[in-house]
Amino acid sequence: MNRMRRAAVLLCADSAPLGIGEWATEGPEVHVVSSLCGTPEAIGQVLARKGIESLILGLCSGEYSLAEIQRETRQLGLDPFGVEILHLQGISAERSRLFLSASVARAGAYEGSRPENAKLCISSQIGRRSLLKLALTEYRCVPAVHEETCAVRTGCRICVGACPHSALAPSDGTLRLDKQACVSCGICVTACPREAITQPTCTPSQLRAEVQVLLSGEGGEERHPLPL
Amino acid sequence: MNSYPTGDLDEGTETSLPRLRQGLYRFFATSLLYPGRAQLSRLAEAASVLAQERLAALAFYSSWRTLARILRDGVDSEAVATDFVRLFSVGERGNLCVPHESAYLAPSRDRTGLIVAEVEREYARLGLVPAAEFTSLPDHVSMELEAMAFLCGREAQARGGGAFDEMTRVLTDERTFLDRHLGRWFPRFASHVLAANPGDFYRAVVTAADAFIKHDVDLLAALMEEGP
C-alpha cells in the first residue's frame, strides 16, 4: 500500500480567493504567502526543514519565474518537475479547493524524473550570458527513452515515424531524442507498444489520481464539471 | 585535483560556468580513483566549495546535493576502499564494473586496443599526454574526466580573454569528446555500477556524475546553437 506523501500547498495571497487558506483540515499543510509569485525564495523560507515530499503552488497567471521556482524546489530536495503549479486568479474559492485537491492527488502520484528528462531552455528571458554567469536556468520536462525496453536494435521505428517534430532518430544502436526539437507533445509515449518512452509529468497514475478527485468533487462543496 | 573555482562563482562572470564545470569534472575524476583517507577529505573540502546555493540553478543539483551531503556527513574510508576494490578491481560473481571506455565501446574483446589508440590520438590532438604516474590505460574514466576538465579550463581562459575563435574551437572539442567518448559510454558504466549494489558513496558518485555529464551534453548543444 502506498504511503501518503507529506505535501504542502503554497498560495500566493494576491491570487488566493478569500477563505482558501482554511481549506484542508487534514492532509497537506497550507500556507498563504504574500506576493509569492514575485518572491519565489519564500518557498524555501516557509518550507525549510519541514521534510516536504510534494509541493503544490497556487499562483497568479503567468507572473512568476519558473527558473527561480525550480531552483528553490531543488534546494528543498524536491524534484522541480513534480511540483504542481495552478493559476488561481479569478477562480472561486470552491473551484480552487477542488483543483488544489486534484493537484495534491496528482503530485502524490508523481514517480520522479531522470536526468534525461530535463530540457535546458535558453530563451529571450534566459539568455546564454546569464547561463554562463550561473544566474537562472529554466528546464522543461521531455520524454526519456528506456534503453532496456526499447526495441530500436531490432528495427522498431514506430516512435520515429510517429513524432511530428522529427525529434527521435536511431543512432549507434540506441534511440536518441533531440531535446531542442522536442515539444513534449507525448505522441511518442503513446505510440510505443513497449512503454519504453516515459514522460514523468504526465503518467497514467497521475492522470488517474487527478481525475478521480475531480470526478468525486472532493475539496469542493458540490460536484463540478472537469476544468476543460 | 589542484584547483576549484571560488571567486568566479561568487562574482557571476561569464567564466563562472566553465570554471564550475572544470571543478566538477576534476572532482568526479578524483572520486573514481582508488580512495585514500586524505583523498576523501580533499573531496569533502572540494564538495563544500562546489556545493554553493548558486548551483541549485542547474538541473543536476539534486543528485550533486546528495553526494555533497554524504561527504559532509563523513564517509568511512575503509568501507569506501573495500567497495572500490569490489566494484572496479575484483568484481563480485563476475560483475566487474570496468572503468574503461574500451570495455563498453569495443566491438569485441580482442579489439579493445583500437579504442584505446583512438582515445590516445584524441588526447594528442588536444595537446594532452597522460602523466607517467598514471598507470591505467588512457581510456580510464578518470583520465577522460580530467581531459574534459582541461578543456573547460581552456574554455574559461578563452572566455576571460575574449578570444572568440578559440572559444568556438574549444566548445567544438568538448562536444566532440563527449559525443565520441565520455558521453557515449559513461551512462552504461553508471548503470553497471548501480546494478552492482554499490555503497552509498559510489552510488551517489556515479548518479551525480551521470546527471552532470548528461546535462553537459545538453548544455554544449545549447551553447553551440547560440554561438560562442
Short mmCIF file of C-alpha atoms in Angstrom, two decimals:
data_model
loop_
_atom_site.label_atom_id
_atom_site.label_comp_id
_atom_site.label_asym_id
_atom_site.label_seq_id
_atom_site.Cartn_x
_atom_site.Cartn_y
_atom_site.Cartn_z
CA MET A 1 0.00 0.00 0.00
CA ASN A 2 1.36 3.42 -0.96
CA ARG A 3 2.38 5.72 1.86
CA MET A 4 0.82 9.19 1.70
CA ARG A 5 3.42 11.78 0.78
CA ARG A 6 3.90 14.76 3.03
CA ALA A 7 2.52 17.55 0.87
CA ALA A 8 2.44 21.32 1.17
CA VAL A 9 0.28 23.85 -0.66
CA LEU A 10 1.58 27.39 -1.00
CA LEU A 11 -0.82 30.04 -2.21
CA CYS A 12 0.05 33.50 -3.42
CA ALA A 13 -2.02 35.90 -1.31
CA ASP A 14 -2.56 38.05 -4.41
CA SER A 15 -4.41 35.30 -6.23
CA ALA A 16 -5.81 33.10 -3.48
CA PRO A 17 -9.55 33.53 -3.07
CA LEU A 18 -10.66 34.58 0.39
CA GLY A 19 -11.10 31.70 2.79
CA ILE A 20 -8.97 29.27 0.80
CA GLY A 21 -6.26 29.37 3.49
CA GLU A 22 -8.54 27.49 5.85
CA TRP A 23 -9.06 24.70 3.31
CA ALA A 24 -7.85 21.19 4.06
CA THR A 25 -8.14 20.39 7.73
CA GLU A 26 -6.23 17.18 7.15
CA GLY A 27 -3.68 16.19 4.56
CA PRO A 28 -1.44 18.88 3.11
CA GLU A 29 -0.33 21.88 5.10
CA VAL A 30 -1.50 25.11 3.51
CA HIS A 31 0.30 28.45 3.62
CA VAL A 32 -0.91 31.72 2.14
CA VAL A 33 2.19 33.75 1.29
CA SER A 34 2.21 37.41 0.49
CA SER A 35 3.48 38.12 -3.09
CA LEU A 36 4.63 34.53 -3.59
CA CYS A 37 4.70 34.94 -7.39
CA GLY A 38 7.25 37.75 -7.21
CA THR A 39 9.33 36.26 -4.41
CA PRO A 40 9.82 32.53 -5.02
CA GLU A 41 12.54 32.47 -2.33
CA ALA A 42 9.61 32.47 0.10
CA ILE A 43 9.10 28.80 -0.87
CA GLY A 44 12.37 27.90 0.83
CA GLN A 45 11.75 30.23 3.75
CA VAL A 46 8.35 28.74 4.51
CA LEU A 47 9.19 25.07 3.92
CA ALA A 48 12.84 24.74 5.02
CA ARG A 49 13.45 21.68 7.20
CA LYS A 50 9.82 20.58 7.07
CA GLY A 51 10.56 17.39 5.17
CA ILE A 52 8.02 18.12 2.46
CA GLU A 53 7.83 15.44 -0.25
CA SER A 54 5.47 17.10 -2.71
CA LEU A 55 4.58 20.69 -3.40
CA ILE A 56 1.60 22.45 -4.98
CA LEU A 57 1.73 26.15 -5.80
CA GLY A 58 -1.34 28.32 -6.37
CA LEU A 59 -0.10 31.35 -8.26
CA CYS A 60 -1.31 34.32 -10.28
CA SER A 61 -1.45 33.59 -14.02
CA GLY A 62 1.97 33.67 -15.61
CA GLU A 63 3.51 36.34 -13.37
CA TYR A 64 6.37 34.29 -11.94
CA SER A 65 9.79 32.96 -12.84
CA LEU A 66 9.75 29.21 -13.42
CA ALA A 67 13.55 29.12 -13.24
CA GLU A 68 13.51 30.61 -9.74
CA ILE A 69 10.79 28.24 -8.59
CA GLN A 70 12.79 25.30 -9.93
CA ARG A 71 15.91 26.49 -8.12
CA GLU A 72 14.04 26.91 -4.83
CA THR A 73 12.46 23.48 -5.02
CA ARG A 74 15.81 21.84 -5.84
CA GLN A 75 17.26 23.42 -2.72
CA LEU A 76 14.47 21.84 -0.72
CA GLY A 77 15.48 18.46 -2.13
CA LEU A 78 12.38 18.21 -4.33
CA ASP A 79 12.23 17.31 -8.00
CA PRO A 80 11.04 20.52 -9.74
CA PHE A 81 9.13 18.52 -12.35
CA GLY A 82 6.98 17.08 -9.59
CA VAL A 83 5.81 20.49 -8.43
CA GLU A 84 2.24 21.27 -9.47
CA ILE A 85 1.54 24.88 -10.42
CA LEU A 86 -2.01 26.20 -10.64
CA HIS A 87 -3.18 29.59 -11.82
CA LEU A 88 -5.91 30.58 -9.41
CA GLN A 89 -6.57 34.18 -10.28
CA GLY A 90 -10.24 34.76 -10.97
CA ILE A 91 -11.28 31.27 -9.85
CA SER A 92 -13.78 30.94 -6.99
CA ALA A 93 -12.70 29.55 -3.63
CA GLU A 94 -14.87 26.50 -4.13
CA ARG A 95 -13.39 25.60 -7.51
CA SER A 96 -9.90 26.45 -6.29
CA ARG A 97 -10.30 23.92 -3.50
CA LEU A 98 -11.32 21.27 -5.98
CA PHE A 99 -8.44 21.96 -8.35
CA LEU A 100 -5.98 22.09 -5.48
CA SER A 101 -7.23 18.76 -4.15
CA ALA A 102 -6.80 17.24 -7.61
CA SER A 103 -3.27 18.66 -7.82
CA VAL A 104 -2.39 17.24 -4.41
CA ALA A 105 -3.50 13.83 -5.66
CA ARG A 106 -1.58 14.28 -8.90
CA ALA A 107 1.59 15.38 -7.07
CA GLY A 108 1.25 12.37 -4.76
CA ALA A 109 1.30 10.05 -7.77
CA TYR A 110 4.47 11.60 -9.23
CA GLU A 111 7.17 8.95 -9.61
CA GLY A 112 10.26 11.09 -10.21
CA SER A 113 12.29 12.08 -13.27
CA ARG A 114 15.67 11.10 -14.71
CA PRO A 115 18.47 13.41 -15.92
CA GLU A 116 17.38 12.63 -19.50
CA ASN A 117 14.03 14.30 -18.84
CA ALA A 118 15.49 17.78 -18.36
CA LYS A 119 15.49 20.04 -21.40
CA LEU A 120 17.61 23.12 -20.88
CA CYS A 121 15.89 26.19 -22.29
CA ILE A 122 17.78 29.21 -23.48
CA SER A 123 15.12 31.79 -24.22
CA SER A 124 14.97 35.53 -24.69
CA GLN A 125 14.49 35.89 -20.93
CA ILE A 126 17.22 33.42 -20.01
CA GLY A 127 19.99 34.18 -22.45
CA ARG A 128 23.33 32.50 -22.93
CA ARG A 129 25.10 35.19 -20.91
CA SER A 130 23.05 34.68 -17.78
CA LEU A 131 23.52 30.93 -18.19
CA LEU A 132 27.28 31.36 -18.23
CA LYS A 133 27.03 33.55 -15.15
CA LEU A 134 25.05 30.84 -13.36
CA ALA A 135 22.16 33.24 -12.94
CA LEU A 136 18.97 31.43 -13.86
CA THR A 137 18.26 28.36 -15.90
CA GLU A 138 14.87 27.04 -16.85
CA TYR A 139 14.18 23.41 -17.62
CA ARG A 140 11.21 21.76 -19.30
CA CYS A 141 10.34 18.12 -18.94
CA VAL A 142 10.70 15.99 -22.08
CA PRO A 143 10.18 12.24 -22.55
CA ALA A 144 13.04 9.82 -21.97
CA VAL A 145 13.78 6.51 -23.65
CA HIS A 146 14.41 3.39 -21.55
CA GLU A 147 17.16 1.59 -23.42
CA GLU A 148 16.47 -1.74 -21.72
CA THR A 149 12.94 -1.99 -23.09
CA CYS A 150 13.36 -0.05 -26.37
CA ALA A 151 13.33 -2.28 -29.45
CA VAL A 152 15.21 0.06 -31.77
CA ARG A 153 18.02 -2.52 -32.05
CA THR A 154 15.61 -4.98 -33.59
CA GLY A 155 14.49 -2.45 -36.16
CA CYS A 156 11.45 -0.90 -34.46
CA ARG A 157 10.84 2.66 -35.69
CA ILE A 158 7.24 3.25 -34.53
CA CYS A 159 8.03 6.31 -32.41
CA VAL A 160 10.40 7.72 -35.05
CA GLY A 161 7.56 7.70 -37.55
CA ALA A 162 5.02 9.00 -35.04
CA CYS A 163 6.97 12.08 -33.92
CA PRO A 164 5.63 15.10 -35.82
CA HIS A 165 8.76 17.11 -34.97
CA SER A 166 11.36 14.58 -36.19
CA ALA A 167 12.89 14.67 -32.73
CA LEU A 168 13.59 10.93 -32.50
CA ALA A 169 16.23 9.12 -34.50
CA PRO A 170 18.12 5.83 -34.16
CA SER A 171 21.81 6.32 -33.55
CA ASP A 172 24.52 3.86 -32.67
CA GLY A 173 22.04 1.12 -31.72
CA THR A 174 20.03 3.38 -29.42
CA LEU A 175 17.21 5.85 -29.84
CA ARG A 176 18.22 9.49 -29.49
CA LEU A 177 15.91 12.35 -28.65
CA ASP A 178 16.76 15.79 -29.96
CA LYS A 179 15.62 17.74 -26.92
CA GLN A 180 15.69 21.08 -28.67
CA ALA A 181 13.29 19.78 -31.33
CA CYS A 182 11.00 18.03 -28.82
CA VAL A 183 7.91 19.92 -27.67
CA SER A 184 6.76 17.29 -25.13
CA CYS A 185 3.57 16.53 -27.07
CA GLY A 186 3.71 12.94 -25.76
CA ILE A 187 2.79 11.26 -29.06
CA CYS A 188 5.86 9.02 -28.85
CA VAL A 189 4.87 7.94 -25.33
CA THR A 190 1.52 6.66 -26.51
CA ALA A 191 2.91 5.26 -29.77
CA CYS A 192 5.43 2.92 -28.14
CA PRO A 193 3.88 -0.54 -27.66
CA ARG A 194 6.59 -1.50 -25.14
CA GLU A 195 6.17 1.55 -22.88
CA ALA A 196 9.84 2.29 -23.43
CA ILE A 197 9.28 6.06 -23.56
CA THR A 198 8.01 7.86 -20.49
CA GLN A 199 7.05 11.40 -19.65
CA PRO A 200 7.16 11.71 -15.84
CA THR A 201 4.93 14.78 -15.66
CA CYS A 202 2.07 13.02 -17.41
CA THR A 203 1.79 9.39 -16.37
CA PRO A 204 -1.37 7.27 -16.28
CA SER A 205 -1.20 7.06 -12.46
CA GLN A 206 -1.02 10.86 -12.17
CA LEU A 207 -3.95 11.35 -14.52
CA ARG A 208 -5.97 8.67 -12.72
CA ALA A 209 -5.33 10.28 -9.33
CA GLU A 210 -6.24 13.74 -10.61
CA VAL A 211 -9.35 12.70 -12.50
CA GLN A 212 -10.61 10.62 -9.57
CA VAL A 213 -10.61 13.70 -7.32
CA LEU A 214 -12.11 15.94 -9.99
CA LEU A 215 -14.95 13.50 -10.58
CA SER A 216 -15.63 12.89 -6.91
CA GLY A 217 -15.77 16.59 -6.19
CA GLU A 218 -13.65 16.18 -3.04
CA GLY A 219 -12.37 19.52 -1.84
CA GLY A 220 -15.35 21.34 -3.28
CA GLU A 221 -18.81 21.52 -1.79
CA GLU A 222 -20.61 20.00 -4.73
CA ARG A 223 -19.85 18.12 -7.92
CA HIS A 224 -18.09 20.08 -10.61
CA PRO A 225 -17.50 19.59 -14.30
CA LEU A 226 -13.95 18.92 -15.42
CA PRO A 227 -11.98 22.14 -16.00
CA LEU A 228 -11.80 21.75 -19.77
CA MET B 1 42.90 17.86 -8.15
CA ASN B 2 44.59 21.20 -7.71
CA SER B 3 42.10 23.99 -8.11
CA TYR B 4 38.44 24.68 -7.60
CA PRO B 5 36.57 27.79 -8.62
CA THR B 6 35.74 30.19 -5.85
CA GLY B 7 35.84 33.80 -6.98
CA ASP B 8 34.41 33.05 -10.42
CA LEU B 9 31.31 31.51 -8.92
CA ASP B 10 30.78 34.28 -6.39
CA GLU B 11 31.15 37.09 -8.88
CA GLY B 12 28.93 35.54 -11.53
CA THR B 13 31.06 36.28 -14.58
CA GLU B 14 30.97 34.61 -18.00
CA THR B 15 33.72 32.27 -16.87
CA SER B 16 31.65 31.04 -13.89
CA LEU B 17 30.05 28.16 -15.72
CA PRO B 18 33.17 26.78 -17.46
CA ARG B 19 35.12 27.11 -14.19
CA LEU B 20 32.40 25.31 -12.30
CA ARG B 21 32.32 22.55 -14.92
CA GLN B 22 36.10 22.28 -14.75
CA GLY B 23 35.88 21.84 -10.98
CA LEU B 24 33.15 19.23 -11.22
CA TYR B 25 34.92 17.19 -13.90
CA ARG B 26 38.06 17.24 -11.77
CA PHE B 27 36.06 16.30 -8.69
CA PHE B 28 34.49 13.28 -10.39
CA ALA B 29 37.85 12.25 -11.90
CA THR B 30 39.32 12.12 -8.40
CA SER B 31 36.33 10.39 -6.87
CA LEU B 32 36.71 7.45 -9.28
CA LEU B 33 40.35 6.79 -8.37
CA TYR B 34 41.37 4.48 -5.53
CA PRO B 35 40.24 6.31 -2.37
CA GLY B 36 42.68 7.09 0.40
CA ARG B 37 41.67 8.87 3.61
CA ALA B 38 43.40 12.11 2.56
CA GLN B 39 41.77 11.96 -0.84
CA LEU B 40 38.30 11.59 0.66
CA SER B 41 38.84 14.56 2.95
CA ARG B 42 40.02 16.62 -0.06
CA LEU B 43 36.86 15.59 -1.87
CA ALA B 44 34.75 16.65 1.12
CA GLU B 45 36.52 20.02 1.14
CA ALA B 46 36.02 20.42 -2.60
CA ALA B 47 32.34 19.49 -2.32
CA SER B 48 31.83 22.22 0.26
CA VAL B 49 33.33 24.76 -2.17
CA LEU B 50 31.28 23.47 -5.09
CA ALA B 51 28.02 22.96 -3.18
CA GLN B 52 27.10 26.59 -3.25
CA GLU B 53 23.49 27.58 -3.47
CA ARG B 54 24.03 29.04 -6.93
CA LEU B 55 24.43 25.54 -8.29
CA ALA B 56 20.79 24.95 -7.48
CA ALA B 57 20.03 26.81 -10.71
CA LEU B 58 21.23 23.73 -12.63
CA ALA B 59 19.24 20.53 -13.08
CA PHE B 60 21.94 18.15 -11.84
CA TYR B 61 21.99 19.89 -8.45
CA SER B 62 19.61 17.38 -6.88
CA SER B 63 21.98 14.44 -7.32
CA TRP B 64 25.02 16.61 -6.54
CA ARG B 65 23.36 17.67 -3.28
CA THR B 66 23.06 14.04 -2.19
CA LEU B 67 26.75 13.39 -2.85
CA ALA B 68 27.82 16.61 -1.11
CA ARG B 69 25.73 15.66 1.92
CA ILE B 70 27.30 12.20 2.12
CA LEU B 71 30.77 13.75 2.05
CA ARG B 72 29.82 16.44 4.56
CA ASP B 73 28.48 13.84 7.00
CA GLY B 74 31.75 11.90 6.68
CA VAL B 75 32.48 8.58 4.99
CA ASP B 76 34.24 5.51 6.33
CA SER B 77 37.39 5.44 4.19
CA GLU B 78 37.97 1.72 4.72
CA ALA B 79 34.44 0.83 3.68
CA VAL B 80 34.75 3.04 0.59
CA ALA B 81 38.10 1.45 -0.33
CA THR B 82 36.61 -2.04 0.07
CA ASP B 83 33.69 -1.05 -2.13
CA PHE B 84 36.09 0.39 -4.73
CA VAL B 85 38.01 -2.88 -4.95
CA ARG B 86 34.80 -4.93 -5.09
CA LEU B 87 33.26 -2.80 -7.85
CA PHE B 88 36.20 -1.80 -10.02
CA SER B 89 39.08 -4.21 -9.38
CA VAL B 90 37.75 -7.64 -8.46
CA GLY B 91 34.03 -7.72 -9.13
CA GLU B 92 31.51 -9.98 -7.46
CA ARG B 93 30.01 -13.02 -9.14
CA GLY B 94 31.55 -11.95 -12.42
CA ASN B 95 30.05 -8.46 -12.13
CA LEU B 96 33.12 -6.29 -12.56
CA CYS B 97 32.40 -2.64 -13.42
CA VAL B 98 35.29 -1.95 -15.74
CA PRO B 99 36.03 1.80 -15.64
CA HIS B 100 37.41 1.90 -19.20
CA GLU B 101 35.80 3.12 -22.40
CA SER B 102 37.06 0.13 -24.41
CA ALA B 103 35.03 -2.27 -22.24
CA TYR B 104 31.82 -0.61 -23.46
CA LEU B 105 32.57 0.55 -26.99
CA ALA B 106 34.95 -2.02 -28.47
CA PRO B 107 33.14 -4.29 -30.95
CA SER B 108 34.87 -7.35 -29.47
CA ARG B 109 37.28 -8.15 -26.65
CA ASP B 110 40.26 -8.58 -28.92
CA ARG B 111 39.74 -5.12 -30.40
CA THR B 112 39.83 -3.01 -27.25
CA GLY B 113 43.23 -1.69 -28.34
CA LEU B 114 41.58 0.17 -31.20
CA ILE B 115 39.52 2.23 -28.76
CA VAL B 116 42.50 2.89 -26.51
CA ALA B 117 44.53 4.03 -29.52
CA GLU B 118 41.71 6.30 -30.66
CA VAL B 119 41.45 7.91 -27.22
CA GLU B 120 45.21 8.41 -27.18
CA ARG B 121 45.08 10.04 -30.60
CA GLU B 122 42.33 12.36 -29.36
CA TYR B 123 44.44 13.38 -26.34
CA ALA B 124 47.39 14.08 -28.61
CA ARG B 125 45.20 16.23 -30.87
CA LEU B 126 44.12 18.23 -27.81
CA GLY B 127 47.74 18.60 -26.73
CA LEU B 128 47.49 16.20 -23.79
CA VAL B 129 49.88 13.47 -22.70
CA PRO B 130 48.88 11.04 -19.92
CA ALA B 131 51.03 11.57 -16.81
CA ALA B 132 53.70 8.94 -16.27
CA GLU B 133 52.49 8.25 -12.72
CA PHE B 134 49.03 7.33 -14.00
CA THR B 135 49.38 3.60 -14.55
CA SER B 136 45.96 2.77 -16.01
CA LEU B 137 45.22 2.80 -19.72
CA PRO B 138 44.35 6.22 -21.17
CA ASP B 139 40.70 5.30 -21.67
CA HIS B 140 40.19 5.10 -17.87
CA VAL B 141 37.17 7.08 -16.68
CA SER B 142 39.26 9.41 -14.51
CA MET B 143 41.59 10.24 -17.37
CA GLU B 144 38.68 11.09 -19.66
CA LEU B 145 37.05 13.23 -16.95
CA GLU B 146 40.37 15.04 -16.47
CA ALA B 147 40.56 15.67 -20.20
CA MET B 148 37.15 17.36 -20.03
CA ALA B 149 38.31 19.39 -17.02
CA PHE B 150 41.28 20.55 -19.06
CA LEU B 151 39.05 21.62 -21.94
CA CYS B 152 36.68 23.51 -19.60
CA GLY B 153 39.69 25.33 -18.12
CA ARG B 154 40.79 26.23 -21.62
CA GLU B 155 37.28 27.48 -22.40
CA ALA B 156 37.27 29.67 -19.28
CA GLN B 157 40.60 31.17 -20.31
CA ALA B 158 39.33 31.91 -23.81
CA ARG B 159 36.13 33.46 -22.47
CA GLY B 160 38.05 35.52 -19.94
CA GLY B 161 40.33 36.84 -22.68
CA GLY B 162 37.52 37.37 -25.20
CA ALA B 163 39.20 35.03 -27.72
CA PHE B 164 36.12 34.09 -29.77
CA ASP B 165 37.80 31.83 -32.33
CA GLU B 166 39.50 29.87 -29.57
CA MET B 167 36.19 29.63 -27.69
CA THR B 168 34.46 28.12 -30.71
CA ARG B 169 37.31 25.66 -31.18
CA VAL B 170 37.27 24.58 -27.55
CA LEU B 171 33.48 24.21 -27.44
CA THR B 172 33.70 22.01 -30.53
CA ASP B 173 36.44 19.92 -28.90
CA GLU B 174 34.38 19.49 -25.73
CA ARG B 175 31.31 18.45 -27.66
CA THR B 176 33.26 16.07 -29.87
CA PHE B 177 34.93 14.43 -26.89
CA LEU B 178 31.61 13.91 -25.12
CA ASP B 179 29.85 12.68 -28.26
CA ARG B 180 32.59 10.25 -29.32
CA HIS B 181 33.92 9.19 -25.96
CA LEU B 182 32.86 10.00 -22.39
CA GLY B 183 29.20 10.86 -23.01
CA ARG B 184 28.75 7.73 -25.10
CA TRP B 185 29.82 5.16 -22.56
CA PHE B 186 29.57 6.75 -19.11
CA PRO B 187 25.78 6.17 -18.81
CA ARG B 188 26.32 2.44 -19.42
CA PHE B 189 29.15 2.36 -16.90
CA ALA B 190 26.94 4.18 -14.36
CA SER B 191 24.08 1.70 -14.91
CA HIS B 192 26.52 -1.16 -14.48
CA VAL B 193 27.79 0.25 -11.16
CA LEU B 194 24.27 0.89 -9.87
CA ALA B 195 23.27 -2.67 -10.76
CA ALA B 196 26.23 -3.99 -8.76
CA ASN B 197 24.68 -2.79 -5.49
CA PRO B 198 27.30 -0.18 -4.53
CA GLY B 199 27.57 1.51 -1.14
CA ASP B 200 26.15 5.00 -0.58
CA PHE B 201 29.31 6.79 -1.71
CA TYR B 202 29.76 5.18 -5.13
CA ARG B 203 26.01 5.15 -5.71
CA ALA B 204 26.00 8.91 -5.18
CA VAL B 205 29.19 9.47 -7.22
CA VAL B 206 28.02 7.67 -10.36
CA THR B 207 24.48 9.07 -10.09
CA ALA B 208 25.75 12.64 -9.77
CA ALA B 209 28.43 12.22 -12.45
CA ASP B 210 25.92 10.67 -14.86
CA ALA B 211 23.44 13.52 -14.30
CA PHE B 212 26.21 16.08 -14.71
CA ILE B 213 27.59 14.58 -17.93
CA LYS B 214 24.13 14.28 -19.48
CA HIS B 215 23.47 17.89 -18.52
CA ASP B 216 26.78 18.91 -20.05
CA VAL B 217 25.93 17.25 -23.37
CA ASP B 218 22.71 19.32 -23.49
CA LEU B 219 24.46 22.45 -22.31
CA LEU B 220 27.11 22.29 -25.02
CA ALA B 221 24.47 21.65 -27.67
CA ALA B 222 22.52 24.71 -26.47
CA LEU B 223 25.61 26.92 -26.23
CA MET B 224 26.82 25.94 -29.69
CA GLU B 225 23.41 26.59 -31.18
CA GLU B 226 23.59 30.12 -29.77
CA GLY B 227 27.20 30.68 -30.83
CA PRO B 228 30.19 31.29 -28.53
#
